[in-house]
GROMACS .gro file of N, CA and C in nm:
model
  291
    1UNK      N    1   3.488  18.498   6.058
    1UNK     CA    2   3.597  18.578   6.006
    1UNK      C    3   3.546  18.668   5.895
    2UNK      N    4   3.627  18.797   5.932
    2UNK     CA    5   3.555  18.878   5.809
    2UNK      C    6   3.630  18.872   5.693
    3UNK      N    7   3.571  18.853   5.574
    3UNK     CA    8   3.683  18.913   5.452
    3UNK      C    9   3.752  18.962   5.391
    4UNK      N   10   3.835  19.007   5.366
    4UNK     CA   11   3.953  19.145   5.315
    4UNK      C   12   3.887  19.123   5.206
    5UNK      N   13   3.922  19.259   5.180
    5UNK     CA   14   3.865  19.270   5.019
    5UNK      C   15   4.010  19.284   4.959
    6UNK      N   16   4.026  19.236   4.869
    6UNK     CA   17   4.166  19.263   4.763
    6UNK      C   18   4.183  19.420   4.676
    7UNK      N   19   4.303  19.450   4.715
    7UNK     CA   20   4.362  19.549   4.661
    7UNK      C   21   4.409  19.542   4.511
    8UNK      N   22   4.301  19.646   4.437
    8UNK     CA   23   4.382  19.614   4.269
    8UNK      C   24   4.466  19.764   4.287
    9UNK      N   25   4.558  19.726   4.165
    9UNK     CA   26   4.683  19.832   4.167
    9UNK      C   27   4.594  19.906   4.042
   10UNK      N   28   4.623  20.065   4.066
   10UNK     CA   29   4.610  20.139   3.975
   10UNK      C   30   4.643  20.097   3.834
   11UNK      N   31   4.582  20.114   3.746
   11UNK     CA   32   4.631  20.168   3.593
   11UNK      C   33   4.560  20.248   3.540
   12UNK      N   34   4.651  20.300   3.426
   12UNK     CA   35   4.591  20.396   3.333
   12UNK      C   36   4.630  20.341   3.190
   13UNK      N   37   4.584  20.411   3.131
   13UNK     CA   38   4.718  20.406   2.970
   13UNK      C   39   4.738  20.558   2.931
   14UNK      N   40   4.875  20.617   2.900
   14UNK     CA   41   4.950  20.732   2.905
   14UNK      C   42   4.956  20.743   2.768
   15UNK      N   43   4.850  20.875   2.728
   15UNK     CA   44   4.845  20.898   2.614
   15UNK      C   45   4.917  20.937   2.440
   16UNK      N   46   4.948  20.852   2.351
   16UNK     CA   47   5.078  20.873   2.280
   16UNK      C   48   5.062  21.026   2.234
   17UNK      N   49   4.962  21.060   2.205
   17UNK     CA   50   4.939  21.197   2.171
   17UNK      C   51   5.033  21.289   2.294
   18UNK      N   52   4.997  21.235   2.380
   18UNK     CA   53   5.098  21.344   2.496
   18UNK      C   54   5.221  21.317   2.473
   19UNK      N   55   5.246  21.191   2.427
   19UNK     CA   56   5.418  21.149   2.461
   19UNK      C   57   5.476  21.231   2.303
   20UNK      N   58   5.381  21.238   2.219
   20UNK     CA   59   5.462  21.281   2.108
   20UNK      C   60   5.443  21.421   2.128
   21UNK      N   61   5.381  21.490   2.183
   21UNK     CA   62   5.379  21.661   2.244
   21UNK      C   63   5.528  21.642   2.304
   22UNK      N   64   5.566  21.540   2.400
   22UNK     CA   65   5.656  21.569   2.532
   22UNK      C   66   5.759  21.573   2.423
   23UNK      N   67   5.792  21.466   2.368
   23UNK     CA   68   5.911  21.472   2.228
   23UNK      C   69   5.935  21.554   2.152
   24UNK      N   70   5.786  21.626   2.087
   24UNK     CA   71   5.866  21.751   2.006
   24UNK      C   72   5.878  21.879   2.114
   25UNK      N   73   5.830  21.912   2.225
   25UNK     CA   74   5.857  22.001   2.314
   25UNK      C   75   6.016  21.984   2.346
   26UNK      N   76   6.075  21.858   2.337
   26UNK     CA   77   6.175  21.823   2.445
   26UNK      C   78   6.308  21.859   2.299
   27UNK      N   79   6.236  21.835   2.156
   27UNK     CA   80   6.368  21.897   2.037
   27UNK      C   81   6.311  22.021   1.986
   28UNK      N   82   6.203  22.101   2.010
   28UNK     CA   83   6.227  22.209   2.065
   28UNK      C   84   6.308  22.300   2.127
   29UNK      N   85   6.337  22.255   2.283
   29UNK     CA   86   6.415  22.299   2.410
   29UNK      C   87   6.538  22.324   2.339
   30UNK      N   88   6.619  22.164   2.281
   30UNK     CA   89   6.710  22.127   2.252
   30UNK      C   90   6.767  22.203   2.116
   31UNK      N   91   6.686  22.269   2.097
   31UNK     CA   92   6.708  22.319   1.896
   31UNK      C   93   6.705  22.486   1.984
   32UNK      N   94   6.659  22.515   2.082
   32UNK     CA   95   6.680  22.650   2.129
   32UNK      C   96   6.793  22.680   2.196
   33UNK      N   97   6.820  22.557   2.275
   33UNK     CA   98   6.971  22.574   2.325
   33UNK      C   99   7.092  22.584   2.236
   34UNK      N  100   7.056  22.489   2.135
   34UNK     CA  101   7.149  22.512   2.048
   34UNK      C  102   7.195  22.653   1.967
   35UNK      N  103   7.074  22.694   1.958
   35UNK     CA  104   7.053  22.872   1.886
   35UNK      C  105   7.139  22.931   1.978
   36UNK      N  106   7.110  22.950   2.097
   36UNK     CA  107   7.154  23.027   2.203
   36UNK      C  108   7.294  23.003   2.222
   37UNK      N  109   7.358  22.893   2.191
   37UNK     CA  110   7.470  22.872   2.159
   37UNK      C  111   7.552  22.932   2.108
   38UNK      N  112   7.470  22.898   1.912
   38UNK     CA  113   7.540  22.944   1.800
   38UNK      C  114   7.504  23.120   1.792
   39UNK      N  115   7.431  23.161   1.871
   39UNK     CA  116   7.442  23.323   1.868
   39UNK      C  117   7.515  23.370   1.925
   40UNK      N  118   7.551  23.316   2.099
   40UNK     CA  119   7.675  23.350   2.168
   40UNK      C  120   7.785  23.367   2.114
   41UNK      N  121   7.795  23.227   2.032
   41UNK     CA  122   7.968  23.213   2.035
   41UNK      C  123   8.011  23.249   1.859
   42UNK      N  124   7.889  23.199   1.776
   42UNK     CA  125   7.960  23.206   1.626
   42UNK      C  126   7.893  23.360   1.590
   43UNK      N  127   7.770  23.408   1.682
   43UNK     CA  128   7.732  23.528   1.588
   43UNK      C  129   7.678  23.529   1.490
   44UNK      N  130   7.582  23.375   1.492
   44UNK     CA  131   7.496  23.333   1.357
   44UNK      C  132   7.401  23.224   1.440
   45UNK      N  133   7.261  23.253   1.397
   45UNK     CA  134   7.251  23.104   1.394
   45UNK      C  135   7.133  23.095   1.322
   46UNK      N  136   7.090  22.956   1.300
   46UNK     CA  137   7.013  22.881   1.184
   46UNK      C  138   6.880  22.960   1.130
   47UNK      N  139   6.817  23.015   1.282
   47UNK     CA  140   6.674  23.141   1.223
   47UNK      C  141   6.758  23.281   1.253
   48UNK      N  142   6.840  23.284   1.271
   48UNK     CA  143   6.915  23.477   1.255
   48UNK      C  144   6.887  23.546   1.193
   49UNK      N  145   6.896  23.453   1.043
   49UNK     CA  146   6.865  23.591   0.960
   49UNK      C  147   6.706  23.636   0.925
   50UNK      N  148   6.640  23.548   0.988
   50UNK     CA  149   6.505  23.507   0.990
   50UNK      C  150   6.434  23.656   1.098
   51UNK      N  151   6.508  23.622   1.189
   51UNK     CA  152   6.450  23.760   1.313
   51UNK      C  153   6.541  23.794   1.370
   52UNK      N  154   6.506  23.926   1.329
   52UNK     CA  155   6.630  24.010   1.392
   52UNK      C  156   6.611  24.055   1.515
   53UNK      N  157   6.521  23.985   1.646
   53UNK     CA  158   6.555  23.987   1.773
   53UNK      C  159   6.598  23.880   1.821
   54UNK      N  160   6.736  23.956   1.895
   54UNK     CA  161   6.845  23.820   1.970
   54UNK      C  162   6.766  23.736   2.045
   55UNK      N  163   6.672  23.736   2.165
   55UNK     CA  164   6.592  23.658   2.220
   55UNK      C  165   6.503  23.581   2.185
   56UNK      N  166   6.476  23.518   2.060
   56UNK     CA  167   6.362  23.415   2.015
   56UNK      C  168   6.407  23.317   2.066
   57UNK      N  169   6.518  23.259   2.100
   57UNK     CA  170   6.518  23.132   2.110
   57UNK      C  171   6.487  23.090   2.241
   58UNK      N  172   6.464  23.180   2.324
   58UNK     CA  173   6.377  23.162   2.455
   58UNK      C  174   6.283  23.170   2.454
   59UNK      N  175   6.180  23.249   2.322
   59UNK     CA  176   6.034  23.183   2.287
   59UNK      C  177   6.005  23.049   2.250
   60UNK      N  178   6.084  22.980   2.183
   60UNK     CA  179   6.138  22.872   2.116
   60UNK      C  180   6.110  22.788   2.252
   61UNK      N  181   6.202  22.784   2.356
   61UNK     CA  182   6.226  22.748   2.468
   61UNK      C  183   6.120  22.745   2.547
   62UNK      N  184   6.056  22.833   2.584
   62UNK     CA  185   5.922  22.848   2.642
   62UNK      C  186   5.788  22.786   2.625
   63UNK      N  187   5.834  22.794   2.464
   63UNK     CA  188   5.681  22.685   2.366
   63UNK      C  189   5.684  22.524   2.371
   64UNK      N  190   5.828  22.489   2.378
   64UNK     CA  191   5.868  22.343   2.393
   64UNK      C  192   5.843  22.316   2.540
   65UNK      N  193   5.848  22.375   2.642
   65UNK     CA  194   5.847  22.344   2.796
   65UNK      C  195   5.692  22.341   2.811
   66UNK      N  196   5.612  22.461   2.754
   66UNK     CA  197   5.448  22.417   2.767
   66UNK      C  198   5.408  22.318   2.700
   67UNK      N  199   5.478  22.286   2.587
   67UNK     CA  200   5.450  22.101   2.525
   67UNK      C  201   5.432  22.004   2.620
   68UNK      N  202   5.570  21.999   2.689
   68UNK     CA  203   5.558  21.933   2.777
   68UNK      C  204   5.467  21.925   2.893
   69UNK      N  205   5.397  22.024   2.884
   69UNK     CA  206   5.359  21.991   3.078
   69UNK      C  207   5.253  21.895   3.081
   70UNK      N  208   5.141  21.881   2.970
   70UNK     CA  209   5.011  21.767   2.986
   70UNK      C  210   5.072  21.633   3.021
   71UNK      N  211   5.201  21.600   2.947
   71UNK     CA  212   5.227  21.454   2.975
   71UNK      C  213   5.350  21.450   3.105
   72UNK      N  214   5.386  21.537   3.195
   72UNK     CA  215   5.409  21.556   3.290
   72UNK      C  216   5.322  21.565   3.422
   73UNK      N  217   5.208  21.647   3.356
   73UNK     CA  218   5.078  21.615   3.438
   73UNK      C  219   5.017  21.471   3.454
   74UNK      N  220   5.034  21.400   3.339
   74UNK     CA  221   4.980  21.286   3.362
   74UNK      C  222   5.048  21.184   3.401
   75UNK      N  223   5.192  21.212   3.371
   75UNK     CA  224   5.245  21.075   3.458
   75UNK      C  225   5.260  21.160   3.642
   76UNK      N  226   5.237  21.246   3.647
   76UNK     CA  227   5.297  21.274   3.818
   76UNK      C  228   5.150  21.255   3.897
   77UNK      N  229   5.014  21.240   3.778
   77UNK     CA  230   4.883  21.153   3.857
   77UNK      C  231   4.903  21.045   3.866
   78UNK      N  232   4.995  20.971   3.764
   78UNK     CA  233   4.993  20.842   3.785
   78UNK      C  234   5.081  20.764   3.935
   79UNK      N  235   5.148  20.874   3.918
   79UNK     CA  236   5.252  20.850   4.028
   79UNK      C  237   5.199  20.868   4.193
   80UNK      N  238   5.077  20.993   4.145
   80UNK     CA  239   5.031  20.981   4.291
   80UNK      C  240   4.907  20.894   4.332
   81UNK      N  241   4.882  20.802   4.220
   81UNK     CA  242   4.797  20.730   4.257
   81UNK      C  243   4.872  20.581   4.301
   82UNK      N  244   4.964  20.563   4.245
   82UNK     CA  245   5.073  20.455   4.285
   82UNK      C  246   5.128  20.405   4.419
   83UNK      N  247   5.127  20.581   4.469
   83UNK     CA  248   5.170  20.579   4.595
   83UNK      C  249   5.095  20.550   4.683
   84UNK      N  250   4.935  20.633   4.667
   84UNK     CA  251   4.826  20.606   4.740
   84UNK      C  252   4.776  20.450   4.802
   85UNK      N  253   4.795  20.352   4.630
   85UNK     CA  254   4.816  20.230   4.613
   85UNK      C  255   4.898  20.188   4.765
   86UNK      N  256   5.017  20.162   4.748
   86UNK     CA  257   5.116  20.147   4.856
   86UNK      C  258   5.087  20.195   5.000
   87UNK      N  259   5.050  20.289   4.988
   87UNK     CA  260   5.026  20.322   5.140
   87UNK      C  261   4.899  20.258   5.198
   88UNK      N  262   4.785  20.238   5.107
   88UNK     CA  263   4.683  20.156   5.143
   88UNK      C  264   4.668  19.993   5.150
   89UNK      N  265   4.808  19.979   5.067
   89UNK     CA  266   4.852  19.822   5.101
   89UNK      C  267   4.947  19.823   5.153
   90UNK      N  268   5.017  19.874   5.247
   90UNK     CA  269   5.077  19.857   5.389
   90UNK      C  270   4.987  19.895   5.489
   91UNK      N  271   4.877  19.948   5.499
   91UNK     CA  272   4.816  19.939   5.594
   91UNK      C  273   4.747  19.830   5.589
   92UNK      N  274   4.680  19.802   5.459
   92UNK     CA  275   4.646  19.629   5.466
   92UNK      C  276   4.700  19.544   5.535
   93UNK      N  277   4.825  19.536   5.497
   93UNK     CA  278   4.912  19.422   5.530
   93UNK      C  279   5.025  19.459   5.683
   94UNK      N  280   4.921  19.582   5.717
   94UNK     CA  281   5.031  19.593   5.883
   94UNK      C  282   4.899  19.487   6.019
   95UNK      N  283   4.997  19.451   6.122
   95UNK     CA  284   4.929  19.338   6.196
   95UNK      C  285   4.868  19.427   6.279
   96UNK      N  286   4.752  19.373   6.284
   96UNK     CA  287   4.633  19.406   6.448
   96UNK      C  288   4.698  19.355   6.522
   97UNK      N  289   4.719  19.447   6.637
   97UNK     CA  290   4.764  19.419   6.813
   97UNK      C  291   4.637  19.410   6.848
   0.00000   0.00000   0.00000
C-alpha cells in the first residue's frame, strides 16, 4: 500500500501594519462622505474654509481607498490559497473506481 501524504492547511499571519492602513483608509472614506454631505446640504464643512475647491473630499476619498488595497490584497491571497487547500483535499478524499 502506498502512503498518502497529509494535507497541511495554509497559513499566513496578516500584517497589523496593513490592518491599521485598512482602518485609517476606511475613517478616511468615512470623514469624506461626511464632507460631501455637509457641503451638499449645510454649505459648510469642517476643511471648507481650508480649500476653496468643492471636490477635495473625493481626494480624501480616493487616498483612503488606496490605503486600503495592500490589506485587501492580502487577505484575497489568503483566500485563494484556502480554496486551492479545499479543492486539493476533495480530490484527496474523492474514491478510486
Amino acid at each position: 500500500m502506498a502512503q498518502q501524504e497529509k494535507l497541511t492547511p495554509p497559513t499566513t499571519n496578516i500584517s497589523m501594519w496593513l490592518l491599521l492602513l485598512d482602518i485609517l483608509g476606511m475613517i478616511l472614506v468615512i470623514f469624506a462622505g461626511y464632507e460631501i454631505y455637509l457641503i451638499n446640504e449645510k454649505n459648510s464643512g469642517v476643511l471648507a474654509e481650508y480649500f476653496s475647491w468643492p471636490h477635495y473630499p473625493w481626494i480624501i476619498m480616493g487616498i483612503g481607498v488606496l490605503l486600503m488595497v495592500p490589506f485587501h490584497k492580502q487577505v484575497f491571497s489568503v483566500f485563494r490559497k484556502v480554496r486551492q487547500y479545499q479543492k486539493e483535499l476533495a480530490k484527496k478524499n474523492r474514491p478510486d473506481f
